[in-house]
Amino acid sequence: MNWITTLLNNLNYPAIFILMTLESTVVPVPSELVVSPAAYHAANGDLNIFLIILYATLGADLGASINYFVSYYVGRPVIYRFANSRLGRLCLLNQQKVERSEHYFNDHGKVATLTGRLIPGIRHLISIPAGLAKMPYHVFLLYTTIGAFAWHCVLAALGWYLSTVVPEDQLHDKIVEYSEYIKIAIIVIILAVIAYFIIKYFIKRKK
């Protein structure tokens, strides 16, 4: 999609909002290649890092809300049919990915809408099972906003840091490299928190 490439190459606040809206639906736009480069330029005075995080989060809220309401009203059969369609495959979507997000939501309840925003492969799809489960919208939006805001803060911090150590022609490769480390660290932290609450629950139950 040439117009997406154009937006990525000309990052400003409307472009950030549009790209993050797409990223939170089913269009494969990597958020790390939007927020981190924007923060990199913010460190040089071209943009404001706080507005970057704001517009990115608002875009994520809009995109996630689109997924939520579509899922809420059309139901599982239509969602799965789309996931298995040619258009769904063009969006790097399939039934297995939707099922994985549903399992995650079912296993972790409403808080999955927050933590799921931090997990690669689930982040942009977690709003679908929330809509299918008819989760109250105000709760969904609150958790989505917190999760998206936290993720964008991490990505913005990465971009700001890279502005001090990496020339712009190496930025893309370094973002991809560091993003993998960040994803692994976040998954480990989330698993540790989940394990803590599970252990705490069984200890309390035993007493």
GROMACS .gro file of C-alpha atoms in nm:
model
  207
    1MET     CA    1   0.000   0.000   0.000
    2ASN     CA    2   0.191   0.301  -0.130
    3TRP     CA    3  -0.012   0.555   0.066
    4ILE     CA    4   0.080   0.382   0.394
    5THR     CA    5   0.446   0.399   0.293
    6THR     CA    6   0.399   0.769   0.219
    7LEU     CA    7   0.253   0.826   0.567
    8LEU     CA    8   0.540   0.631   0.728
    9ASN     CA    9   0.791   0.846   0.542
   10ASN     CA   10   0.617   1.172   0.637
   11LEU     CA   11   0.527   1.133   1.001
   12ASN     CA   12   0.323   1.413   1.155
   13TYR     CA   13   0.038   1.408   1.407
   14PRO     CA   14  -0.245   1.328   1.159
   15ALA     CA   15  -0.028   1.056   0.999
   16ILE     CA   16   0.044   0.905   1.341
   17PHE     CA   17  -0.328   0.907   1.425
   18ILE     CA   18  -0.427   0.744   1.094
   19LEU     CA   19  -0.151   0.480   1.106
   20MET     CA   20  -0.226   0.382   1.464
   21THR     CA   21  -0.598   0.362   1.385
   22LEU     CA   22  -0.514   0.118   1.105
   23GLU     CA   23  -0.273  -0.076   1.329
   24SER     CA   24  -0.549  -0.133   1.584
   25THR     CA   25  -0.791  -0.269   1.324
   26VAL     CA   26  -0.662  -0.547   1.098
   27VAL     CA   27  -0.426  -0.354   0.868
   28PRO     CA   28  -0.065  -0.471   0.924
   29VAL     CA   29   0.103  -0.145   1.030
   30PRO     CA   30   0.376  -0.211   1.293
   31SER     CA   31   0.334   0.043   1.573
   32GLU     CA   32   0.707   0.036   1.649
   33LEU     CA   33   0.774   0.173   1.300
   34VAL     CA   34   0.540   0.464   1.367
   35VAL     CA   35   0.584   0.579   1.726
   36SER     CA   36   0.957   0.514   1.767
   37PRO     CA   37   1.065   0.702   1.449
   38ALA     CA   38   0.829   0.988   1.543
   39ALA     CA   39   0.989   1.005   1.889
   40TYR     CA   40   1.332   0.995   1.724
   41HIS     CA   41   1.240   1.311   1.533
   42ALA     CA   42   1.083   1.462   1.845
   43ALA     CA   43   1.420   1.437   2.018
   44ASN     CA   44   1.555   1.658   1.736
   45GLY     CA   45   1.280   1.913   1.794
   46ASP     CA   46   1.064   1.830   1.490
   47LEU     CA   47   0.767   1.697   1.690
   48ASN     CA   48   0.640   1.696   2.049
   49ILE     CA   49   0.680   1.356   2.216
   50PHE     CA   50   0.375   1.402   2.440
   51LEU     CA   51   0.154   1.481   2.140
   52ILE     CA   52   0.297   1.177   1.960
   53ILE     CA   53   0.185   0.951   2.246
   54LEU     CA   54  -0.152   1.128   2.263
   55TYR     CA   55  -0.231   1.098   1.892
   56ALA     CA   56  -0.103   0.740   1.881
   57THR     CA   57  -0.324   0.642   2.175
   58LEU     CA   58  -0.631   0.816   2.031
   59GLY     CA   59  -0.572   0.639   1.702
   60ALA     CA   60  -0.538   0.305   1.880
   61ASP     CA   61  -0.864   0.373   2.067
   62LEU     CA   62  -1.047   0.446   1.743
   63GLY     CA   63  -0.911   0.141   1.562
   64ALA     CA   64  -0.981  -0.088   1.856
   65SER     CA   65  -1.333   0.055   1.886
   66ILE     CA   66  -1.398  -0.025   1.518
   67ASN     CA   67  -1.296  -0.386   1.581
   68TYR     CA   68  -1.504  -0.396   1.899
   69PHE     CA   69  -1.828  -0.269   1.743
   70VAL     CA   70  -1.794  -0.476   1.426
   71SER     CA   71  -1.741  -0.789   1.638
   72TYR     CA   72  -2.018  -0.688   1.879
   73TYR     CA   73  -2.280  -0.660   1.604
   74VAL     CA   74  -2.178  -0.907   1.331
   75GLY     CA   75  -2.079  -1.201   1.554
   76ARG     CA   76  -1.826  -1.483   1.538
   77PRO     CA   77  -1.928  -1.655   1.210
   78VAL     CA   78  -1.877  -1.337   1.004
   79ILE     CA   79  -1.549  -1.255   1.181
   80TYR     CA   80  -1.413  -1.603   1.112
   81ARG     CA   81  -1.533  -1.591   0.752
   82PHE     CA   82  -1.345  -1.264   0.701
   83ALA     CA   83  -1.033  -1.401   0.873
   84ASN     CA   84  -1.030  -1.693   0.627
   85SER     CA   85  -1.103  -1.478   0.322
   86ARG     CA   86  -0.851  -1.352   0.069
   87LEU     CA   87  -0.880  -0.999   0.208
   88GLY     CA   88  -0.822  -1.132   0.558
   89ARG     CA   89  -0.505  -1.307   0.443
   90LEU     CA   90  -0.387  -0.984   0.279
   91CYS     CA   91  -0.421  -0.828   0.624
   92LEU     CA   92  -0.205  -1.113   0.763
   93LEU     CA   93  -0.513  -1.247   0.940
   94ASN     CA   94  -0.641  -1.603   0.978
   95GLN     CA   95  -0.879  -1.797   1.198
   96GLN     CA   96  -0.598  -1.930   1.418
   97LYS     CA   97  -0.492  -1.577   1.514
   98VAL     CA   98  -0.849  -1.480   1.604
   99GLU     CA   99  -0.891  -1.800   1.805
  100ARG     CA  100  -0.563  -1.730   1.987
  101SER     CA  101  -0.686  -1.385   2.087
  102GLU     CA  102  -1.018  -1.534   2.203
  103HIS     CA  103  -0.839  -1.794   2.417
  104TYR     CA  104  -0.625  -1.523   2.573
  105PHE     CA  105  -0.933  -1.312   2.647
  106ASN     CA  106  -1.123  -1.607   2.794
  107ASP     CA  107  -0.827  -1.711   3.010
  108HIS     CA  108  -0.756  -1.366   3.154
  109GLY     CA  109  -1.094  -1.195   3.156
  110LYS     CA  110  -1.147  -0.822   3.113
  111VAL     CA  111  -0.790  -0.735   3.208
  112ALA     CA  112  -0.681  -0.915   2.889
  113THR     CA  113  -0.793  -0.602   2.701
  114LEU     CA  114  -0.517  -0.415   2.885
  115THR     CA  115  -0.238  -0.673   2.891
  116GLY     CA  116  -0.321  -0.796   2.541
  117ARG     CA  117  -0.229  -0.452   2.404
  118LEU     CA  118   0.130  -0.528   2.504
  119ILE     CA  119   0.161  -0.872   2.344
  120PRO     CA  120   0.269  -0.913   1.980
  121GLY     CA  121   0.029  -1.110   1.764
  122ILE     CA  122  -0.260  -1.037   2.000
  123ARG     CA  123  -0.234  -0.660   2.045
  124HIS     CA  124  -0.439  -0.552   1.743
  125LEU     CA  125  -0.688  -0.842   1.772
  126ILE     CA  126  -0.776  -0.839   2.143
  127SER     CA  127  -1.065  -0.599   2.076
  128ILE     CA  128  -1.238  -0.867   1.866
  129PRO     CA  129  -1.308  -1.114   2.152
  130ALA     CA  130  -1.402  -0.818   2.373
  131GLY     CA  131  -1.672  -0.727   2.122
  132LEU     CA  132  -1.782  -1.089   2.076
  133ALA     CA  133  -1.816  -1.123   2.454
  134LYS     CA  134  -2.014  -0.795   2.462
  135MET     CA  135  -1.781  -0.649   2.723
  136PRO     CA  136  -1.915  -0.312   2.849
  137TYR     CA  137  -1.773  -0.049   2.614
  138HIS     CA  138  -1.662   0.197   2.883
  139VAL     CA  139  -1.459  -0.077   3.052
  140PHE     CA  140  -1.316  -0.188   2.719
  141LEU     CA  141  -1.217   0.167   2.627
  142LEU     CA  142  -1.056   0.232   2.966
  143TYR     CA  143  -0.840  -0.082   2.954
  144THR     CA  144  -0.757  -0.027   2.587
  145THR     CA  145  -0.645   0.330   2.655
  146ILE     CA  146  -0.424   0.229   2.948
  147GLY     CA  147  -0.266  -0.057   2.754
  148ALA     CA  148  -0.213   0.147   2.437
  149PHE     CA  149  -0.073   0.442   2.634
  150ALA     CA  150   0.176   0.217   2.815
  151TRP     CA  151   0.290   0.053   2.490
  152HIS     CA  152   0.331   0.387   2.314
  153CYS     CA  153   0.533   0.524   2.607
  154VAL     CA  154   0.771   0.229   2.572
  155LEU     CA  155   0.804   0.282   2.197
  156ALA     CA  156   0.850   0.657   2.239
  157ALA     CA  157   1.121   0.602   2.498
  158LEU     CA  158   1.296   0.365   2.256
  159GLY     CA  159   1.288   0.621   1.976
  160TRP     CA  160   1.413   0.899   2.205
  161TYR     CA  161   1.698   0.679   2.326
  162LEU     CA  162   1.798   0.575   1.974
  163SER     CA  163   1.822   0.941   1.874
  164THR     CA  164   2.128   0.966   2.101
  165VAL     CA  165   2.314   0.659   1.970
  166VAL     CA  166   2.197   0.575   1.616
  167PRO     CA  167   2.219   0.775   1.289
  168GLU     CA  168   1.891   0.801   1.100
  169ASP     CA  169   1.999   0.568   0.819
  170GLN     CA  170   2.032   0.285   1.076
  171LEU     CA  171   1.713   0.367   1.265
  172HIS     CA  172   1.481   0.109   1.103
  173ASP     CA  173   1.712  -0.187   1.168
  174LYS     CA  174   1.778  -0.084   1.527
  175ILE     CA  175   1.409  -0.037   1.602
  176VAL     CA  176   1.335  -0.388   1.474
  177GLU     CA  177   1.623  -0.529   1.679
  178TYR     CA  178   1.535  -0.351   2.004
  179SER     CA  179   1.161  -0.415   1.959
  180GLU     CA  180   1.221  -0.789   1.977
  181TYR     CA  181   1.399  -0.748   2.312
  182ILE     CA  182   1.117  -0.527   2.441
  183LYS     CA  183   0.849  -0.777   2.334
  184ILE     CA  184   1.028  -1.062   2.509
  185ALA     CA  185   1.074  -0.855   2.826
  186ILE     CA  186   0.705  -0.754   2.830
  187ILE     CA  187   0.588  -1.113   2.782
  188VAL     CA  188   0.813  -1.229   3.067
  189ILE     CA  189   0.681  -0.952   3.295
  190ILE     CA  190   0.318  -1.032   3.214
  191LEU     CA  191   0.372  -1.405   3.272
  192ALA     CA  192   0.543  -1.327   3.604
  193VAL     CA  193   0.251  -1.108   3.715
  194ILE     CA  194  -0.002  -1.374   3.614
  195ALA     CA  195   0.198  -1.641   3.799
  196TYR     CA  196   0.211  -1.419   4.107
  197PHE     CA  197  -0.167  -1.377   4.121
  198ILE     CA  198  -0.227  -1.748   4.055
  199ILE     CA  199   0.009  -1.846   4.338
  200LYS     CA  200  -0.145  -1.584   4.566
  201TYR     CA  201  -0.494  -1.718   4.485
  202PHE     CA  202  -0.402  -2.079   4.571
  203ILE     CA  203  -0.222  -1.976   4.891
  204LYS     CA  204  -0.527  -1.779   5.002
  205ARG     CA  205  -0.757  -2.067   4.908
  206LYS     CA  206  -0.543  -2.315   5.102
  207LYS     CA  207  -0.559  -2.098   5.412
   0.00000   0.00000   0.00000
